[in-house]
Structures are given as C-alpha cells and as structure tokens.
Amino acid sequence: MNQREVHRGIPPLFTQLPLVQDSLLTETTKLQNETVDKCLPFLRGSQTSQNETLNRFGLPALKRDEHIAFLYDSLEDYPGSFVGLDASRPWLIYWALTGLTLLGEDASKFRYRVTSTLNPMQNPTGGFGGGHGQMSHCASSYAAVLSLAMVGGEEAFQLIDRKAMWRWLGRLKQGDGGFRVCEGGEEDVRGAYCAMVIISLLDLPLTLPLESEARQYGLESFTSGLSEYLARCKARSSLILLGNITNGLSMVQHRHYHTDSSASSKGDFASAFSWKYSRISTSNVPGSDTVFDEGDRLLACHPLYVIPHKAAEDMRIWFENQYLEV
C-alpha cells in the first residue's frame, strides 16, 4: 500500500506540523507541541505498532468492544472526585446511552435504572434538574427526555409529567420570542433548541399557558416570535425544528428525506418531521467519500434529535396518542 493510498482519507494539512508556528513558548504551546508529536505518527501511518489496526484508508479501525466496555463502565458508580459533575447526571446518562445505541447496543436493558435515576430529578413544577433537589433546567431536561426516549417503553414515557413540563416551558418563554434556560436564568439559543426538542418529542400543545408572562407581550404560542429571535441569533438548527426550514436545504445538509409534508389539524410543527434515513453511498470505490470499513459503521442519528431515528419516532408516536388535558 503506497503513501497516497494510506492517507486517502486524511488531508495533507493534518499530517504535518502547522505551517505557521508561534515563536512565543509557553506551557500551553509546549503541551500542544507534545500532543502534535504524539498524533502525527498515527496520522502519517508511520506508527508501526498500530499498523494492524489501520484500515485500508490508513485510519485507525473502530475499537468497538473497547468503546462499549468504556461506556458500560461510565454508567456505573463514579469516584468521589466526580462530585463536581453532580449537576450533569442526565448528561452523563445521555452521552453513554447515545454512544451505546450508535454502537448497536440495546439501551432498553437500562430502562429501570434510567427511570429510577431520573425520577427524583423531575420537579413537581415541571422539568428535570441536573441532580436530586436541583432546579429544573432546559439542558438537563433535554438530556433526560432523550435518555428516556433511548431506553423507550411506556414505563419510561409515563415518567414524564407532560402537563407540568408544558407549564414550566411556558414560564421560560420570553416576550422577544426566545426562551430562558431556567427560571431567572439566561436567555440563549440553547434554551430555544432544547425547549423545541422537548415540545416536539412530547407532542406538547403549542399554545402558551394562560399564566405565561410572554402573553403580556402579545405572544400566544411557543412558536410566536421564535423564528425572528433565532434569525437574529443565526440559529439554523432551531429554525429547522420550528418548521421554517423543511425543504431542500435541510434535506441536502442532513442527507435525509421528508416523508410527511402535511401539518396536523392543530398546527403542530412536530408533525412535519417524520424523517427516515436515506442511505448514503458508502461503497469503497475510488472517488467515494467513505474512509471506513463496514465493520466500523455506526447507527445513523436523527439529524434534529441527535438520537437514533427509531427512538425519536417511537417517543413521538406514543405521545401523539396520549391525550393531554390543559
């Protein structure tokens, strides 16, 4: 195998030292240089001890078993030094489950443990906190909802207090169209994106609760003023979730196709997101963009919910069939 074949998947820019280097030597630049020196042999394919793990394109093969073992371990107990991550417990669950499902593992085996862990984090006033007794936050609620989607099943879905979630999100909706990340917290596109994912997956009513402060500014729904707010923030992903971009642009970017262009009778933007995976050409032939072997393939993620397609669709369909009195 010649040098060009080995490095077909790696641009030459990443197989050599930076063309321009800072002459000022600091502890940071020293560590950076040491890291580069360790990485370059692998990028160049000259690390002989790893040759047996390189695929035909000169890239390391996916160590699937090692990754799975690491992710299983990350769902177990943590040492005391990790106490600083207590507010990130839903994220630790979400990251581990996402990795495992993309690697082909069955996340449903963790259903009892996930529901038992997340249950105390859900507040009676709506939403999930990052840990026991902590205030609800859009980010932790996002991670919790997606984790429950991945383990799936009625037990997981029924855990979520949809009505309380709806009212809580209504309190986060702002008069300029955006969302706070928590009550009294900052307003940014994180809040908008996480809120719209939750609203979509749980099939929550788009109408704002009557007590929502945003109503004082003339807003009547979660989507009111949101496209303008996101446009000011240049946030395309949330715009797609909002339903303003459901045409060729989003489909080309994500290489998916849209199977249901009709909106539901209640105007729910979520109904416009019945996505199916459109297989990307992955043949290992000259000119192909593929730089991995079939054994290294991962399960495809939904382009908007960032979890496997089936997990997202199962949750959406289940909640669409559950009447919510508000």
Short mmCIF file of C-alpha atoms in Angstrom, two decimals:
data_model
loop_
_atom_site.label_atom_id
_atom_site.label_comp_id
_atom_site.label_asym_id
_atom_site.label_seq_id
_atom_site.Cartn_x
_atom_site.Cartn_y
_atom_site.Cartn_z
CA MET A 1 0.00 0.00 0.00
CA ASN A 2 1.61 3.25 -1.07
CA GLN A 3 1.64 6.51 0.90
CA ARG A 4 -1.16 8.07 -1.11
CA GLU A 5 -3.47 5.11 -0.54
CA VAL A 6 -2.75 5.06 3.17
CA HIS A 7 -3.62 8.73 3.60
CA ARG A 8 -6.51 9.00 1.19
CA GLY A 9 -8.91 9.92 3.98
CA ILE A 10 -6.59 12.41 5.72
CA PRO A 11 -5.84 15.81 4.14
CA PRO A 12 -2.09 16.57 3.98
CA LEU A 13 -2.71 19.58 6.22
CA PHE A 14 -3.21 17.22 9.15
CA THR A 15 -0.16 15.04 8.54
CA GLN A 16 2.43 17.75 9.06
CA LEU A 17 3.35 20.44 11.55
CA PRO A 18 1.49 23.77 11.34
CA LEU A 19 2.83 25.97 8.58
CA VAL A 20 2.84 28.95 10.93
CA GLN A 21 4.02 28.46 14.50
CA ASP A 22 4.05 30.95 17.35
CA SER A 23 7.59 31.79 18.42
CA LEU A 24 6.39 32.54 21.95
CA LEU A 25 6.92 29.41 24.03
CA THR A 26 4.51 28.92 26.92
CA GLU A 27 3.36 25.97 28.96
CA THR A 28 0.30 25.74 26.71
CA THR A 29 2.27 25.75 23.45
CA LYS A 30 4.69 23.22 24.90
CA LEU A 31 1.86 20.83 25.73
CA GLN A 32 0.32 21.45 22.33
CA ASN A 33 3.56 20.57 20.57
CA GLU A 34 3.91 17.41 22.63
CA THR A 35 0.37 16.40 21.68
CA VAL A 36 1.04 17.05 18.00
CA ASP A 37 4.23 14.97 18.15
CA LYS A 38 2.22 12.05 19.56
CA CYS A 39 -0.57 12.33 16.99
CA LEU A 40 1.44 12.85 13.79
CA PRO A 41 2.80 9.28 13.57
CA PHE A 42 -0.73 7.92 13.59
CA LEU A 43 -1.95 10.47 11.05
CA ARG A 44 1.01 9.67 8.80
CA GLY A 45 0.54 5.93 9.18
CA SER A 46 4.11 5.54 10.38
CA GLN A 47 3.28 4.14 13.82
CA THR A 48 4.28 0.53 13.22
CA SER A 49 2.84 -0.75 16.49
CA GLN A 50 -0.62 0.27 15.27
CA ASN A 51 -0.37 -0.92 11.67
CA GLU A 52 -2.52 -3.95 12.37
CA THR A 53 -5.42 -1.69 13.45
CA LEU A 54 -5.34 0.62 10.44
CA ASN A 55 -7.95 0.12 7.75
CA ARG A 56 -7.34 0.26 4.02
CA PHE A 57 -7.52 4.06 4.12
CA GLY A 58 -4.80 4.43 6.72
CA LEU A 59 -7.20 5.32 9.50
CA PRO A 60 -7.47 3.50 12.83
CA ALA A 61 -10.25 0.93 12.87
CA LEU A 62 -13.05 1.43 15.37
CA LYS A 63 -12.26 -0.41 18.59
CA ARG A 64 -15.90 -1.28 19.09
CA ASP A 65 -15.50 -3.63 22.06
CA GLU A 66 -13.28 -1.19 23.93
CA HIS A 67 -15.72 1.68 23.39
CA ILE A 68 -18.66 -0.42 24.54
CA ALA A 69 -16.80 -1.51 27.67
CA PHE A 70 -15.90 2.11 28.45
CA LEU A 71 -19.50 3.28 28.02
CA TYR A 72 -20.88 0.46 30.16
CA ASP A 73 -18.42 1.42 32.86
CA SER A 74 -19.45 5.09 32.60
CA LEU A 75 -22.98 4.08 33.63
CA GLU A 76 -21.68 2.61 36.89
CA ASP A 77 -20.56 4.34 40.09
CA TYR A 78 -18.14 7.27 39.94
CA PRO A 79 -15.38 8.03 42.44
CA GLY A 80 -15.89 10.86 44.92
CA SER A 81 -13.72 13.21 42.91
CA PHE A 82 -16.52 13.42 40.32
CA VAL A 83 -18.87 15.17 42.75
CA GLY A 84 -18.46 18.35 40.71
CA LEU A 85 -20.42 16.67 37.91
CA ASP A 86 -23.47 16.02 40.07
CA ALA A 87 -25.46 18.65 38.16
CA SER A 88 -24.62 16.86 34.90
CA ARG A 89 -26.02 13.44 35.75
CA PRO A 90 -28.66 13.47 32.97
CA TRP A 91 -25.91 14.35 30.51
CA LEU A 92 -23.67 11.51 31.65
CA ILE A 93 -26.58 9.14 31.08
CA TYR A 94 -27.42 10.67 27.71
CA TRP A 95 -23.83 10.58 26.41
CA ALA A 96 -23.29 6.98 27.45
CA LEU A 97 -26.62 5.76 26.06
CA THR A 98 -26.11 7.60 22.78
CA GLY A 99 -22.71 6.01 22.31
CA LEU A 100 -24.01 2.56 23.14
CA THR A 101 -27.03 2.79 20.83
CA LEU A 102 -24.92 4.07 17.94
CA LEU A 103 -22.62 1.10 18.51
CA GLY A 104 -25.60 -1.24 18.19
CA GLU A 105 -26.20 -2.00 21.88
CA ASP A 106 -29.75 -2.36 23.22
CA ALA A 107 -30.38 0.61 25.51
CA SER A 108 -33.70 -0.80 26.74
CA LYS A 109 -31.81 -3.02 29.20
CA PHE A 110 -31.11 0.17 31.18
CA ARG A 111 -34.78 1.22 31.35
CA TYR A 112 -35.28 0.52 35.05
CA ARG A 113 -32.00 2.10 36.08
CA VAL A 114 -32.55 5.21 33.95
CA THR A 115 -36.13 5.78 35.11
CA SER A 116 -35.13 5.19 38.73
CA THR A 117 -32.27 7.67 38.43
CA LEU A 118 -34.21 10.39 36.61
CA ASN A 119 -37.43 10.15 38.61
CA PRO A 120 -36.12 12.10 41.65
CA MET A 121 -34.68 14.76 39.31
CA GLN A 122 -38.13 15.69 37.96
CA ASN A 123 -39.63 18.61 39.83
CA PRO A 124 -43.37 18.89 40.60
CA THR A 125 -43.31 22.32 38.94
CA GLY A 126 -42.11 20.76 35.68
CA GLY A 127 -38.83 19.82 34.05
CA PHE A 128 -35.77 17.94 35.24
CA GLY A 129 -32.89 19.24 37.31
CA GLY A 130 -29.30 18.16 36.91
CA GLY A 131 -29.38 16.23 40.17
CA HIS A 132 -31.59 15.44 43.15
CA GLY A 133 -33.20 18.58 44.59
CA GLN A 134 -31.82 20.86 41.88
CA MET A 135 -33.91 23.36 39.94
CA SER A 136 -35.18 22.42 36.51
CA HIS A 137 -33.05 23.42 33.55
CA CYS A 138 -33.63 23.19 29.80
CA ALA A 139 -30.34 21.39 29.23
CA SER A 140 -30.85 18.72 31.87
CA SER A 141 -34.50 18.30 30.79
CA TYR A 142 -33.34 17.84 27.19
CA ALA A 143 -30.82 15.17 28.21
CA ALA A 144 -33.37 13.44 30.45
CA VAL A 145 -36.08 13.32 27.77
CA LEU A 146 -33.68 11.99 25.14
CA SER A 147 -32.35 9.37 27.56
CA LEU A 148 -35.88 8.19 28.26
CA ALA A 149 -36.50 8.06 24.51
CA MET A 150 -33.49 5.80 24.03
CA VAL A 151 -34.46 3.29 26.73
CA GLY A 152 -38.04 3.52 25.43
CA GLY A 153 -41.17 1.82 26.67
CA GLU A 154 -44.29 3.00 28.49
CA GLU A 155 -42.57 2.91 31.86
CA ALA A 156 -40.05 5.48 30.66
CA PHE A 157 -42.56 7.64 28.78
CA GLN A 158 -45.09 7.68 31.61
CA LEU A 159 -42.44 9.02 33.97
CA ILE A 160 -42.63 12.44 32.28
CA ASP A 161 -45.17 14.87 33.72
CA ARG A 162 -46.18 16.46 30.42
CA LYS A 163 -48.63 18.98 31.85
CA ALA A 164 -46.11 20.27 34.38
CA MET A 165 -43.46 20.34 31.64
CA TRP A 166 -45.78 22.40 29.42
CA ARG A 167 -46.45 24.93 32.17
CA TRP A 168 -42.77 25.15 33.10
CA LEU A 169 -41.72 25.78 29.50
CA GLY A 170 -44.42 28.44 29.34
CA ARG A 171 -42.69 30.25 32.19
CA LEU A 172 -39.42 30.14 30.25
CA LYS A 173 -40.90 31.67 27.09
CA GLN A 174 -39.84 35.31 26.73
CA GLY A 175 -41.52 38.32 25.23
CA ASP A 176 -38.90 38.60 22.46
CA GLY A 177 -39.70 35.09 21.27
CA GLY A 178 -36.81 33.25 22.92
CA PHE A 179 -36.51 31.04 25.98
CA ARG A 180 -34.64 31.20 29.25
CA VAL A 181 -32.67 28.06 30.16
CA CYS A 182 -34.23 28.10 33.64
CA GLU A 183 -36.47 30.36 35.67
CA GLY A 184 -34.49 33.51 36.31
CA GLY A 185 -31.65 32.23 34.13
CA GLU A 186 -30.03 33.45 30.94
CA GLU A 187 -31.79 33.53 27.59
CA ASP A 188 -29.96 31.98 24.66
CA VAL A 189 -30.37 29.63 21.70
CA ARG A 190 -29.66 26.61 23.92
CA GLY A 191 -32.92 27.28 25.68
CA ALA A 192 -34.79 27.64 22.39
CA TYR A 193 -33.34 24.47 20.88
CA CYS A 194 -33.81 22.31 23.99
CA ALA A 195 -37.34 23.62 24.53
CA MET A 196 -38.40 22.92 20.96
CA VAL A 197 -36.95 19.39 21.05
CA ILE A 198 -38.91 18.66 24.24
CA ILE A 199 -42.12 20.19 22.87
CA SER A 200 -41.77 18.20 19.67
CA LEU A 201 -40.94 14.81 21.19
CA LEU A 202 -43.61 15.07 23.90
CA ASP A 203 -46.24 16.44 21.48
CA LEU A 204 -46.96 19.34 23.84
CA PRO A 205 -49.59 21.93 22.89
CA LEU A 206 -48.09 24.90 21.10
CA THR A 207 -50.49 27.27 22.84
CA LEU A 208 -48.84 29.07 25.75
CA PRO A 209 -50.30 28.52 29.22
CA LEU A 210 -52.53 31.40 30.26
CA GLU A 211 -50.15 32.35 33.06
CA SER A 212 -47.15 32.61 30.74
CA GLU A 213 -45.51 36.03 31.09
CA ALA A 214 -44.89 36.08 27.33
CA ARG A 215 -48.63 36.59 26.83
CA GLN A 216 -48.22 40.10 28.24
CA TYR A 217 -46.20 40.86 25.10
CA GLY A 218 -48.90 39.63 22.76
CA LEU A 219 -47.48 36.15 22.23
CA GLU A 220 -49.89 33.25 22.21
CA SER A 221 -47.81 30.19 21.30
CA PHE A 222 -44.36 28.73 21.87
CA THR A 223 -43.52 29.50 18.26
CA SER A 224 -44.61 33.15 18.43
CA GLY A 225 -41.66 35.41 17.66
CA LEU A 226 -39.27 32.47 17.79
CA SER A 227 -38.23 32.48 14.13
CA GLU A 228 -37.36 36.19 14.38
CA TYR A 229 -35.42 35.61 17.59
CA LEU A 230 -33.47 32.73 16.07
CA ALA A 231 -32.82 34.67 12.88
CA ARG A 232 -31.25 37.41 14.97
CA CYS A 233 -29.09 34.72 16.61
CA LYS A 234 -28.33 32.91 13.32
CA ALA A 235 -29.54 29.60 14.82
CA ARG A 236 -30.39 27.29 11.95
CA SER A 237 -30.97 24.04 13.88
CA SER A 238 -33.74 25.54 15.98
CA LEU A 239 -35.26 27.11 12.89
CA ILE A 240 -35.46 23.65 11.35
CA LEU A 241 -37.19 22.36 14.45
CA LEU A 242 -39.58 25.29 14.31
CA GLY A 243 -40.61 24.13 10.87
CA ASN A 244 -39.48 27.15 8.89
CA ILE A 245 -36.92 25.11 7.00
CA THR A 246 -38.35 21.80 5.84
CA ASN A 247 -37.34 22.00 2.20
CA GLY A 248 -34.36 21.02 0.11
CA LEU A 249 -31.76 22.89 2.13
CA SER A 250 -32.22 20.93 5.34
CA MET A 251 -32.67 17.66 3.50
CA VAL A 252 -29.50 18.09 1.47
CA GLN A 253 -27.48 19.08 4.52
CA HIS A 254 -28.58 16.06 6.52
CA ARG A 255 -28.99 13.67 3.57
CA HIS A 256 -32.42 12.64 4.75
CA TYR A 257 -35.76 12.88 3.07
CA HIS A 258 -39.04 14.16 4.37
CA THR A 259 -41.93 11.72 4.27
CA ASP A 260 -44.82 13.80 5.57
CA SER A 261 -45.23 17.38 4.46
CA SER A 262 -48.69 17.76 5.94
CA ALA A 263 -49.26 19.58 9.21
CA SER A 264 -51.66 18.27 11.79
CA SER A 265 -55.06 19.86 12.32
CA LYS A 266 -53.83 21.63 15.45
CA GLY A 267 -50.90 23.14 13.59
CA ASP A 268 -48.24 21.15 15.37
CA PHE A 269 -44.91 21.74 13.70
CA ALA A 270 -43.67 18.38 15.01
CA SER A 271 -45.90 16.51 12.57
CA ALA A 272 -43.75 17.83 9.76
CA PHE A 273 -40.79 15.81 11.00
CA SER A 274 -41.35 12.22 10.05
CA TRP A 275 -37.82 11.50 8.92
CA LYS A 276 -36.37 8.32 7.54
CA TYR A 277 -32.75 7.56 6.92
CA SER A 278 -31.70 7.94 3.32
CA ARG A 279 -28.79 5.61 2.78
CA ILE A 280 -25.62 7.42 1.82
CA SER A 281 -23.40 5.82 -0.79
CA THR A 282 -20.68 4.03 1.15
CA SER A 283 -19.09 1.79 -1.43
CA ASN A 284 -15.35 1.55 -1.04
CA VAL A 285 -14.52 2.56 -4.57
CA PRO A 286 -12.26 5.28 -5.98
CA GLY A 287 -13.90 8.65 -5.53
CA SER A 288 -16.06 7.51 -2.60
CA ASP A 289 -16.16 9.71 0.50
CA THR A 290 -16.15 6.63 2.72
CA VAL A 291 -12.99 6.14 4.77
CA PHE A 292 -14.08 3.24 6.97
CA ASP A 293 -14.87 -0.43 6.63
CA GLU A 294 -18.40 -1.78 7.05
CA GLY A 295 -17.49 -3.32 10.40
CA ASP A 296 -16.89 0.20 11.73
CA ARG A 297 -20.29 1.56 10.72
CA LEU A 298 -22.40 3.26 13.40
CA LEU A 299 -26.16 3.52 13.58
CA ALA A 300 -27.46 6.71 11.98
CA CYS A 301 -28.65 9.56 14.19
CA HIS A 302 -31.76 11.62 13.60
CA PRO A 303 -30.47 14.96 12.24
CA LEU A 304 -32.51 17.05 14.68
CA TYR A 305 -33.00 15.00 17.82
CA VAL A 306 -29.46 13.53 17.76
CA ILE A 307 -30.58 10.07 18.88
CA PRO A 308 -31.33 7.01 16.74
CA HIS A 309 -34.31 7.51 14.43
CA LYS A 310 -36.42 4.74 15.92
CA ALA A 311 -36.02 6.06 19.46
CA ALA A 312 -37.20 9.52 18.43
CA GLU A 313 -40.10 8.26 16.34
CA ASP A 314 -41.29 5.79 19.00
CA MET A 315 -41.48 8.55 21.60
CA ARG A 316 -43.21 10.99 19.28
CA ILE A 317 -45.80 8.46 18.14
CA TRP A 318 -46.52 7.31 21.70
CA PHE A 319 -47.17 10.83 22.96
CA GLU A 320 -49.21 11.75 19.89
CA ASN A 321 -51.64 9.06 21.02
CA GLN A 322 -51.85 10.31 24.61
CA TYR A 323 -54.50 12.94 25.29
CA LEU A 324 -53.25 15.86 27.38
CA GLU A 325 -55.86 17.99 29.14
CA VAL A 326 -54.59 21.51 29.78
#
